[in-house]
Amino acid sequence: MLSLARRSTIRKPSRSLQSSDVDTVITVEDNVVKARGVEFPNIWLRDNCQCSSCVHDATRQRLIDIFEIPQDISIRSSEADAGGINIEWSDGHKSYYKNKFLHNATGTFRERAIVRQGLRSPSLWGSEIKDNPPTVSYEDVIHEDSHGLYTLLSNIRTHGFTFIDSVPHTTSTPTESLLTRISFIRPTHYGAFYDFTADLSSKDMAYTSVSLPAHTDTTYFSDPAGLQAFHLLSHTHGTGGASLLVDGFKAARDLYDEDPDAYRILSTVNVHAHASGNDGISIQPYRGFPVLSHDAATGFRVQVRWNTADRAAIELPVSETGAWYSAARKFDAVLKRQQNEYWEQLTPGRVLLFDNWRVLHGRSAFTGKRRICGAYVNRDDWVSRWKMARWGQEEVLGRLAAG
Amino acid sequence: MLSLARRSTIRKPSRSLQSSDVDTVITVEDNVVKARGVEFPNIWLRDNCQCSSCVHDATRQRLIDIFEIPQDISIRSSEADAGGINIEWSDGHKSYYKNKFLHNATGTFRERAIVRQGLRSPSLWGSEIKDNPPTVSYEDVIHEDSHGLYTLLSNIRTHGFTFIDSVPHTTSTPTESLLTRISFIRPTHYGAFYDFTADLSSKDMAYTSVSLPAHTDTTYFSDPAGLQAFHLLSHTHGTGGASLLVDGFKAARDLYDEDPDAYRILSTVNVHAHASGNDGISIQPYRGFPVLSHDAATGFRVQVRWNTADRAAIELPVSETGAWYSAARKFDAVLKRQQNEYWEQLTPGRVLLFDNWRVLHGRSAFTGKRRICGAYVNRDDWVSRWKMARWGQEEVLGRLAAG
């Protein structure tokens, strides 16, 4: 696939992780490199040579085909200096590995995942967040110094959502500009950026005036929408339509504390979903996914999928589905606890932006006409933007082989 | 999310699956419904009531919240007729379940997956496919009767690729129109539909004139591109640039037959990938994925991820990565066998369209200027289109609760 360089860097000072600052002693014994007591296979070292003939300077793409290099490649000679180690290989190629590079590669799975996944300890919240919800101003976000954009991404990574205040609301264009500061808009079979007034011509329940319980969107995709934005541009001739947010990671933790068996069932039983509202379309993910997903390497929670309306089959023999319903009922009760529900009336000028992999949303019924605009952004794209902002290009790209 | 109905149905006669035609005897004993010896939990039945107050007629979205209904819901009375069974519930609600509906829900995981995943037995191929590659004409594909589009999708589902012949090539517009017959184009951080002439301003190896070994694209996404299209619009002042296709499912099967241990390693060890060519961007999937992915419920192969250039870390302690490299070397050797390589010179007017989850692509080096256009389509969107074409709306939507 071709790549057109796009000038859209967020400039923030790179902050090194603590573990990277540790002095690491590299040794070579019996043709084997060791760091922190860990032996490096020669094939791994050769595959991860960082010289400019082995890795493209700009793209960090690997330029060599490791399978064209002898499997028994060995070290002809080596020499350490203060910052790393020089190695001459049996095929004549010369490599240099920085101490920090080898140190990072010996990290635990958790250490290795932090930068790769853009991890940050989530700040779990309940209804009390109403007193001080994470907020950033539109002016700061669109300012070219990117400080406001950093705050926006940090809010989402920490709390799962943020408000953006003082957004112009005569048209929906400023809202779209705000979102494209993060990434391009993700189109779906429904369209891309939308600006609509609720009426009754709907083919999806979200497009009506009824109340919607807390749910996540697009459980019917292999890769559900990462971020979702709502901007209430106007509400005339009626009332109601308060927005509901629930921290899915907080609810999951509550369930884990109260009923580990139910948690286990919701973490292991795959569930299917579908979107079949459009003629000729019935979208389902390529596999079933559990309600609660965790990273295999670290055990961290990575995703909540919860949508009763779009739920299809439960991946169990039908006679055994009772256990899933019991577990799901418990999670549902946690989600509906008053202390877990954060209700907020959206107002023109205030954009709500949230992580659809973590935070559930809903709304109360309303009367009158509501004009809403909004869009989705992919998880991969916003997390990429976040981690580059958080750790900087050098740190992120320097950890690709280790992460 | 809102939904705007789009008129884009493919009309094909619905073909029932054989298993659906079987007569199924439904019984009710001790407050439990049974079909084919399988007991249905009442909560499952109530959750999957198909009446129009429980399921939206057009979207098939569930309108009830099962967790608002008593967990111990029971059957007050029941009465079977020739086509199904009437049930009156303890809360007064009345449901009707067709025999076929209950029959389908008792199927094996494999039976339940066929329509949901749009499964078809793949026809595995090697270099001999050159004699008779799957092909359909542009005129047939854009014809509104959709017969050609059905052939196109069927070719891809069966063989993993298809050619489309006689595509106008003065501009790239007809190629784009061809693809949007299937679905909207998937944009990435690189752009969406592209039309470019290879020169040296690249930030990705695909955008140069060097040879590229067989690989899959976008291993750096959580959800890799489903379909990829190439159309060579012109090639002037030079030669070379033959296209290479390899059936990844065939190669995987060969590896399985020859070295089950290597196959197991490539099916279980997660590997990371990245796209870091653009300023401010370093995209990685939300988790590592194995080279060979299988459906958890059925065991079917669903995806091959193979890209040496974009590969990042291997999700093993670094000291244990040697086993992965050995297994990967074996797969690499299978992929590079002459009898598995299908080489074809693309020509203006002939579009290559392939399943990037199954078929690897590459090319030989070339001289001169090549003008190429192409794009990605999401897996979820093209498989949706395929299964609706294959089984028809009624069959697909009727199986959502069972699948």
Short mmCIF file of C-alpha atoms in Angstrom, two decimals, chain B residues 8-386:
data_model
loop_
_atom_site.label_atom_id
_atom_site.label_comp_id
_atom_site.label_asym_id
_atom_site.label_seq_id
_atom_site.Cartn_x
_atom_site.Cartn_y
_atom_site.Cartn_z
CA SER B 8 -28.51 -1.72 -2.83
CA THR B 9 -29.94 -5.19 -2.52
CA ILE B 10 -28.57 -8.02 -4.58
CA ARG B 11 -31.51 -10.13 -5.66
CA LYS B 12 -30.70 -13.80 -5.87
CA PRO B 13 -33.05 -16.69 -5.25
CA SER B 14 -32.72 -17.72 -1.62
CA ARG B 15 -31.38 -21.23 -1.28
CA SER B 16 -32.30 -22.97 1.93
CA LEU B 17 -29.66 -25.00 3.72
CA GLN B 18 -30.43 -28.67 3.75
CA SER B 19 -30.62 -28.86 7.53
CA SER B 20 -33.41 -26.31 7.57
CA ASP B 21 -35.67 -28.55 5.58
CA VAL B 22 -35.66 -31.33 8.14
CA ASP B 23 -38.91 -31.85 10.04
CA THR B 24 -38.34 -31.11 13.68
CA VAL B 25 -40.62 -32.32 16.43
CA ILE B 26 -41.08 -29.78 19.21
CA THR B 27 -42.26 -30.96 22.60
CA VAL B 28 -43.03 -29.26 25.91
CA GLU B 29 -42.51 -31.28 29.08
CA ASP B 30 -42.17 -30.08 32.66
CA ASN B 31 -42.24 -26.44 31.54
CA VAL B 32 -39.35 -27.03 29.11
CA VAL B 33 -39.35 -26.84 25.32
CA LYS B 34 -37.37 -29.54 23.55
CA ALA B 35 -36.32 -29.96 19.93
CA ARG B 36 -34.00 -32.67 18.60
CA GLY B 37 -33.40 -33.74 22.19
CA VAL B 38 -32.15 -30.28 23.16
CA GLU B 39 -33.74 -28.37 26.05
CA PHE B 40 -34.31 -24.66 25.50
CA PRO B 41 -33.88 -22.44 28.56
CA ASN B 42 -37.03 -20.35 28.95
CA ILE B 43 -34.93 -17.22 29.26
CA TRP B 44 -33.41 -17.91 25.83
CA LEU B 45 -36.83 -18.43 24.29
CA ARG B 46 -38.27 -15.29 25.84
CA ASP B 47 -35.20 -13.27 24.78
CA ASN B 48 -35.58 -14.53 21.25
CA CYS B 49 -39.32 -14.06 20.82
CA GLN B 50 -39.74 -13.11 17.17
CA CYS B 51 -42.98 -11.13 17.45
CA SER B 52 -43.04 -7.60 16.15
CA SER B 53 -43.20 -6.05 19.60
CA CYS B 54 -40.04 -7.93 20.61
CA VAL B 55 -38.03 -7.55 17.38
CA HIS B 56 -38.08 -4.60 14.98
CA ASP B 57 -39.54 -5.83 11.70
CA ALA B 58 -37.12 -3.98 9.45
CA THR B 59 -33.85 -3.91 11.39
CA ARG B 60 -34.27 -7.14 13.39
CA GLN B 61 -33.05 -5.21 16.43
CA ARG B 62 -34.25 -6.59 19.75
CA LEU B 63 -36.82 -4.24 21.26
CA ILE B 64 -37.07 -5.85 24.69
CA ASP B 65 -34.62 -5.78 27.56
CA ILE B 66 -34.48 -9.37 28.76
CA PHE B 67 -33.08 -8.22 32.10
CA GLU B 68 -36.31 -6.35 32.83
CA ILE B 69 -38.17 -9.65 32.51
CA PRO B 70 -38.19 -12.03 35.52
CA GLN B 71 -35.31 -14.50 35.41
CA ASP B 72 -37.68 -17.35 36.32
CA ILE B 73 -40.10 -16.68 33.47
CA SER B 74 -42.08 -19.84 32.83
CA ILE B 75 -44.53 -21.33 30.37
CA ARG B 76 -48.20 -20.90 31.28
CA SER B 77 -49.48 -22.83 28.30
CA SER B 78 -48.33 -24.09 24.94
CA GLU B 79 -49.85 -25.44 21.76
CA ALA B 80 -48.07 -26.86 18.75
CA ASP B 81 -49.29 -26.57 15.19
CA ALA B 82 -47.84 -27.89 11.95
CA GLY B 83 -45.28 -25.11 11.57
CA GLY B 84 -44.26 -24.37 15.13
CA ILE B 85 -45.33 -23.78 18.69
CA ASN B 86 -47.41 -21.15 20.48
CA ILE B 87 -46.35 -20.27 24.01
CA GLU B 88 -48.05 -18.09 26.59
CA TRP B 89 -45.58 -16.89 29.21
CA SER B 90 -46.10 -16.39 32.93
CA ASP B 91 -45.97 -12.61 32.34
CA GLY B 92 -48.81 -12.89 29.83
CA HIS B 93 -46.71 -12.35 26.70
CA LYS B 94 -47.41 -14.67 23.78
CA SER B 95 -44.74 -16.01 21.44
CA TYR B 96 -44.67 -18.19 18.38
CA TYR B 97 -41.56 -20.15 17.39
CA LYS B 98 -41.30 -21.79 14.02
CA ASN B 99 -40.00 -25.34 13.92
CA LYS B 100 -37.23 -24.26 11.57
CA PHE B 101 -36.16 -21.50 13.93
CA LEU B 102 -35.79 -23.91 16.85
CA HIS B 103 -34.22 -26.53 14.62
CA ASN B 104 -31.53 -24.10 13.48
CA ALA B 105 -30.76 -23.08 17.05
CA THR B 106 -29.94 -26.69 17.96
CA GLY B 107 -27.37 -27.03 15.19
CA THR B 108 -23.71 -27.75 15.77
CA PHE B 109 -21.36 -24.79 15.95
CA ARG B 110 -20.33 -25.55 12.38
CA GLU B 111 -23.90 -25.57 11.11
CA ARG B 112 -24.64 -22.35 12.97
CA ALA B 113 -21.55 -20.63 11.57
CA ILE B 114 -22.12 -21.25 7.86
CA VAL B 115 -24.55 -18.44 7.11
CA ARG B 116 -23.26 -16.12 9.84
CA GLN B 117 -19.72 -16.17 8.47
CA GLY B 118 -20.67 -16.66 4.85
CA LEU B 119 -18.64 -19.86 4.80
CA ARG B 120 -17.92 -21.89 1.72
CA SER B 121 -15.38 -24.68 1.31
CA PRO B 122 -12.33 -22.97 -0.15
CA SER B 123 -10.94 -24.32 -3.39
CA LEU B 124 -7.20 -24.41 -2.66
CA TRP B 125 -4.86 -23.70 -5.54
CA GLY B 126 -1.25 -23.46 -6.63
CA SER B 127 0.51 -22.25 -9.74
CA GLU B 128 -1.80 -24.38 -11.93
CA ILE B 129 -4.58 -21.83 -11.45
CA LYS B 130 -2.79 -19.80 -14.11
CA ASP B 131 -4.46 -21.95 -16.75
CA ASN B 132 -7.95 -20.92 -15.72
CA PRO B 133 -8.07 -18.12 -13.17
CA PRO B 134 -11.52 -17.05 -11.89
CA THR B 135 -12.69 -14.17 -14.03
CA VAL B 136 -15.80 -12.09 -14.55
CA SER B 137 -16.45 -9.24 -16.95
CA TYR B 138 -16.83 -5.61 -15.94
CA GLU B 139 -20.06 -5.33 -17.86
CA ASP B 140 -21.59 -8.21 -15.91
CA VAL B 141 -20.50 -6.79 -12.56
CA ILE B 142 -21.96 -3.35 -13.11
CA HIS B 143 -25.15 -4.73 -14.68
CA GLU B 144 -28.05 -4.04 -12.37
CA ASP B 145 -29.29 -7.63 -12.30
CA SER B 146 -26.32 -8.37 -10.03
CA HIS B 147 -25.59 -11.74 -11.56
CA GLY B 148 -22.01 -10.68 -12.34
CA LEU B 149 -21.57 -9.25 -8.87
CA TYR B 150 -22.68 -12.59 -7.46
CA THR B 151 -20.06 -14.36 -9.59
CA LEU B 152 -17.41 -11.91 -8.44
CA LEU B 153 -18.18 -12.49 -4.75
CA SER B 154 -18.47 -16.23 -5.25
CA ASN B 155 -15.06 -16.30 -6.97
CA ILE B 156 -13.48 -14.46 -4.07
CA ARG B 157 -15.12 -16.64 -1.43
CA THR B 158 -14.14 -19.81 -3.25
CA HIS B 159 -10.70 -19.00 -4.66
CA GLY B 160 -9.67 -15.94 -2.66
CA PHE B 161 -9.43 -13.76 -5.77
CA THR B 162 -10.94 -12.88 -9.09
CA PHE B 163 -10.01 -10.96 -12.19
CA ILE B 164 -12.44 -8.47 -13.68
CA ASP B 165 -11.88 -8.13 -17.42
CA SER B 166 -12.66 -5.38 -19.91
CA VAL B 167 -12.58 -2.58 -17.36
CA PRO B 168 -12.28 0.85 -19.00
CA HIS B 169 -8.83 2.20 -18.18
CA THR B 170 -8.52 5.68 -19.58
CA THR B 171 -9.30 6.96 -16.09
CA SER B 172 -9.54 5.22 -12.74
CA THR B 173 -13.21 6.10 -12.26
CA PRO B 174 -14.64 2.83 -13.64
CA THR B 175 -12.39 0.86 -11.27
CA GLU B 176 -13.75 2.82 -8.34
CA SER B 177 -17.33 2.29 -9.54
CA LEU B 178 -16.63 -1.42 -9.76
CA LEU B 179 -15.49 -1.57 -6.15
CA THR B 180 -18.36 0.48 -4.78
CA ARG B 181 -20.71 -2.13 -6.26
CA ILE B 182 -19.50 -4.23 -3.33
CA SER B 183 -19.22 -1.59 -0.61
CA PHE B 184 -17.81 1.82 0.20
CA ILE B 185 -14.01 2.15 -0.01
CA ARG B 186 -12.14 1.84 3.28
CA PRO B 187 -10.01 4.87 4.02
CA THR B 188 -6.81 4.57 6.02
CA HIS B 189 -4.26 7.12 7.21
CA TYR B 190 -2.79 6.79 3.69
CA GLY B 191 -6.00 7.84 1.96
CA ALA B 192 -8.86 5.94 0.30
CA PHE B 193 -9.08 5.14 -3.40
CA TYR B 194 -5.70 5.86 -4.96
CA ASP B 195 -4.38 6.47 -8.46
CA PHE B 196 -0.63 6.99 -8.55
CA THR B 197 2.46 6.60 -10.64
CA ALA B 198 5.41 4.96 -8.89
CA ASP B 199 8.34 7.27 -8.42
CA LEU B 200 10.91 7.71 -5.68
CA SER B 201 9.10 10.05 -3.26
CA SER B 202 7.95 7.09 -1.23
CA LYS B 203 7.52 6.56 2.46
CA ASP B 204 6.41 2.97 2.02
CA MET B 205 8.18 0.17 0.17
CA ALA B 206 5.05 -0.59 -1.85
CA TYR B 207 5.52 2.81 -3.45
CA THR B 208 8.90 1.98 -5.01
CA SER B 209 10.03 -0.19 -7.91
CA VAL B 210 11.76 -2.93 -5.89
CA SER B 211 10.47 -6.49 -5.80
CA LEU B 212 8.14 -7.41 -2.95
CA PRO B 213 7.87 -10.97 -1.61
CA ALA B 214 4.42 -12.45 -1.03
CA HIS B 215 2.75 -10.76 1.93
CA THR B 216 -0.59 -9.63 3.28
CA ASP B 217 -1.36 -5.94 3.70
CA THR B 218 -2.22 -3.94 6.81
CA THR B 219 -1.17 -6.49 9.42
CA TYR B 220 -0.79 -3.35 11.56
CA PHE B 221 -4.56 -2.92 11.86
CA SER B 222 -6.80 -4.58 14.41
CA ASP B 223 -9.00 -5.34 11.41
CA PRO B 224 -6.80 -5.80 8.31
CA ALA B 225 -8.15 -4.79 4.92
CA GLY B 226 -10.63 -7.38 3.64
CA LEU B 227 -10.38 -6.97 -0.11
CA GLN B 228 -7.67 -5.29 -2.10
CA ALA B 229 -7.86 -4.22 -5.74
CA PHE B 230 -5.07 -3.43 -8.20
CA HIS B 231 -5.52 -2.03 -11.68
CA LEU B 232 -2.43 -1.35 -13.79
CA LEU B 233 -3.63 1.59 -15.87
CA SER B 234 -0.38 1.98 -17.79
CA HIS B 235 3.25 0.90 -17.85
CA THR B 236 5.58 2.94 -20.04
CA HIS B 237 9.31 3.08 -20.71
CA GLY B 238 10.08 -0.16 -18.93
CA THR B 239 9.39 -3.79 -18.16
CA GLY B 240 8.89 -6.16 -15.22
CA GLY B 241 6.51 -5.80 -12.32
CA ALA B 242 4.77 -9.17 -12.67
CA SER B 243 2.23 -9.81 -9.92
CA LEU B 244 2.55 -12.74 -7.55
CA LEU B 245 -0.36 -14.42 -5.76
CA VAL B 246 -0.08 -17.23 -3.21
CA ASP B 247 -3.03 -19.03 -1.63
CA GLY B 248 -2.30 -18.62 2.08
CA PHE B 249 -4.88 -21.24 3.06
CA LYS B 250 -3.26 -23.76 0.71
CA ALA B 251 0.18 -22.98 2.12
CA ALA B 252 -1.18 -23.29 5.66
CA ARG B 253 -2.69 -26.67 4.85
CA ASP B 254 0.63 -27.82 3.36
CA LEU B 255 2.43 -26.74 6.51
CA TYR B 256 -0.14 -28.50 8.67
CA ASP B 257 0.39 -31.74 6.74
CA GLU B 258 4.17 -31.48 6.86
CA ASP B 259 4.90 -30.00 10.27
CA PRO B 260 2.01 -29.81 12.75
CA ASP B 261 4.30 -28.40 15.45
CA ALA B 262 5.32 -25.45 13.29
CA TYR B 263 1.65 -24.96 12.42
CA ARG B 264 0.70 -24.94 16.09
CA ILE B 265 3.32 -22.31 16.89
CA LEU B 266 2.18 -20.03 14.07
CA SER B 267 -1.43 -20.50 15.19
CA THR B 268 -0.86 -19.67 18.84
CA VAL B 269 2.01 -17.20 19.18
CA ASN B 270 0.83 -13.62 18.82
CA VAL B 271 2.85 -11.27 16.64
CA HIS B 272 2.68 -7.48 16.54
CA ALA B 273 3.01 -5.15 13.58
CA HIS B 274 3.22 -1.43 12.94
CA ALA B 275 2.76 1.35 10.39
CA SER B 276 5.02 4.25 11.28
CA GLY B 277 5.79 5.88 7.95
CA ASN B 278 3.73 9.02 8.46
CA ASP B 279 4.74 11.81 10.79
CA GLY B 280 2.97 11.55 14.13
CA ILE B 281 1.57 8.09 13.44
CA SER B 282 2.56 4.65 14.69
CA ILE B 283 -0.36 2.29 14.30
CA GLN B 284 -0.41 -1.09 16.00
CA PRO B 285 -3.31 -3.51 16.51
CA TYR B 286 -5.01 -3.53 19.91
CA ARG B 287 -3.52 -6.98 20.50
CA GLY B 288 -1.07 -9.34 18.87
CA PHE B 289 -2.43 -11.86 16.38
CA PRO B 290 -1.01 -15.18 15.27
CA VAL B 291 0.13 -15.67 11.68
CA LEU B 292 -2.67 -18.22 11.25
CA SER B 293 -6.05 -17.45 12.83
CA HIS B 294 -8.92 -19.88 13.24
CA ASP B 295 -12.52 -19.47 14.23
CA ALA B 296 -12.84 -20.47 17.88
CA ALA B 297 -16.22 -22.13 17.36
CA THR B 298 -15.56 -24.06 14.17
CA GLY B 299 -11.80 -24.37 13.82
CA PHE B 300 -11.95 -23.04 10.25
CA ARG B 301 -9.04 -20.93 9.03
CA VAL B 302 -10.12 -17.32 8.89
CA GLN B 303 -6.98 -15.26 8.39
CA VAL B 304 -3.32 -15.27 7.41
CA ARG B 305 -1.18 -12.33 8.57
CA TRP B 306 2.24 -12.33 6.95
CA ASN B 307 4.33 -9.23 6.50
CA THR B 308 8.03 -9.26 7.32
CA ALA B 309 8.52 -5.56 6.61
CA ASP B 310 5.83 -4.43 9.05
CA ARG B 311 6.40 -7.08 11.72
CA ALA B 312 7.12 -5.70 15.20
CA ALA B 313 7.55 -7.78 18.36
CA ILE B 314 6.85 -11.47 18.81
CA GLU B 315 4.75 -12.03 21.92
CA LEU B 316 7.15 -14.41 23.65
CA PRO B 317 9.93 -13.85 26.14
CA VAL B 318 12.74 -12.80 23.81
CA SER B 319 14.84 -15.82 24.83
CA GLU B 320 12.09 -18.13 23.52
CA THR B 321 11.55 -16.52 20.13
CA GLY B 322 13.82 -19.02 18.36
CA ALA B 323 10.97 -21.52 18.09
CA TRP B 324 8.78 -18.95 16.33
CA TYR B 325 11.54 -18.11 13.83
CA SER B 326 12.02 -21.80 13.03
CA ALA B 327 8.30 -22.31 12.46
CA ALA B 328 8.02 -19.12 10.41
CA ARG B 329 10.99 -20.19 8.27
CA LYS B 330 9.14 -23.38 7.40
CA PHE B 331 6.01 -21.48 6.41
CA ASP B 332 8.13 -19.06 4.40
CA ALA B 333 9.64 -21.98 2.49
CA VAL B 334 6.17 -23.34 1.68
CA LEU B 335 5.02 -19.91 0.50
CA LYS B 336 8.05 -19.63 -1.80
CA ARG B 337 7.66 -23.02 -3.47
CA GLN B 338 7.33 -22.66 -7.18
CA GLN B 339 4.19 -24.79 -7.26
CA ASN B 340 2.51 -22.40 -4.82
CA GLU B 341 3.38 -19.23 -6.72
CA TYR B 342 1.00 -17.88 -9.31
CA TRP B 343 2.69 -15.20 -11.42
CA GLU B 344 0.65 -13.02 -13.74
CA GLN B 345 1.43 -9.86 -15.65
CA LEU B 346 -1.30 -7.33 -15.00
CA THR B 347 -2.53 -5.45 -18.03
CA PRO B 348 -4.64 -2.31 -18.48
CA GLY B 349 -8.32 -3.30 -18.46
CA ARG B 350 -7.87 -6.22 -16.08
CA VAL B 351 -8.52 -5.59 -12.39
CA LEU B 352 -7.14 -7.96 -9.78
CA LEU B 353 -9.33 -8.23 -6.66
CA PHE B 354 -8.36 -10.52 -3.79
CA ASP B 355 -9.16 -11.50 -0.22
CA ASN B 356 -6.33 -10.03 1.83
CA TRP B 357 -7.24 -12.33 4.74
CA ARG B 358 -6.34 -15.36 2.63
CA VAL B 359 -4.28 -14.56 -0.46
CA LEU B 360 -0.75 -13.13 -0.27
CA HIS B 361 0.48 -10.83 -2.99
CA GLY B 362 3.85 -9.62 -4.21
CA ARG B 363 5.54 -8.41 -7.36
CA SER B 364 8.81 -8.52 -9.24
CA ALA B 365 10.99 -5.45 -9.69
CA PHE B 366 10.26 -3.20 -12.64
CA THR B 367 11.69 -0.36 -14.66
CA GLY B 368 9.85 2.58 -16.17
CA LYS B 369 6.67 4.19 -14.93
CA ARG B 370 3.67 2.28 -13.69
CA ARG B 371 0.34 3.94 -13.06
CA ILE B 372 -1.73 1.90 -10.65
CA CYS B 373 -5.10 2.49 -9.01
CA GLY B 374 -6.77 0.51 -6.28
CA ALA B 375 -8.38 0.46 -2.86
CA TYR B 376 -9.38 -1.55 0.17
CA VAL B 377 -12.83 -2.82 1.17
CA ASN B 378 -13.60 -3.94 4.74
CA ARG B 379 -13.95 -7.64 5.48
CA ASP B 380 -17.22 -7.10 7.36
CA ASP B 381 -18.80 -5.22 4.47
CA TRP B 382 -17.86 -7.57 1.65
CA VAL B 383 -18.78 -10.71 3.59
CA SER B 384 -22.15 -9.13 4.45
CA ARG B 385 -22.71 -8.49 0.77
CA TRP B 386 -21.65 -12.01 -0.12
#
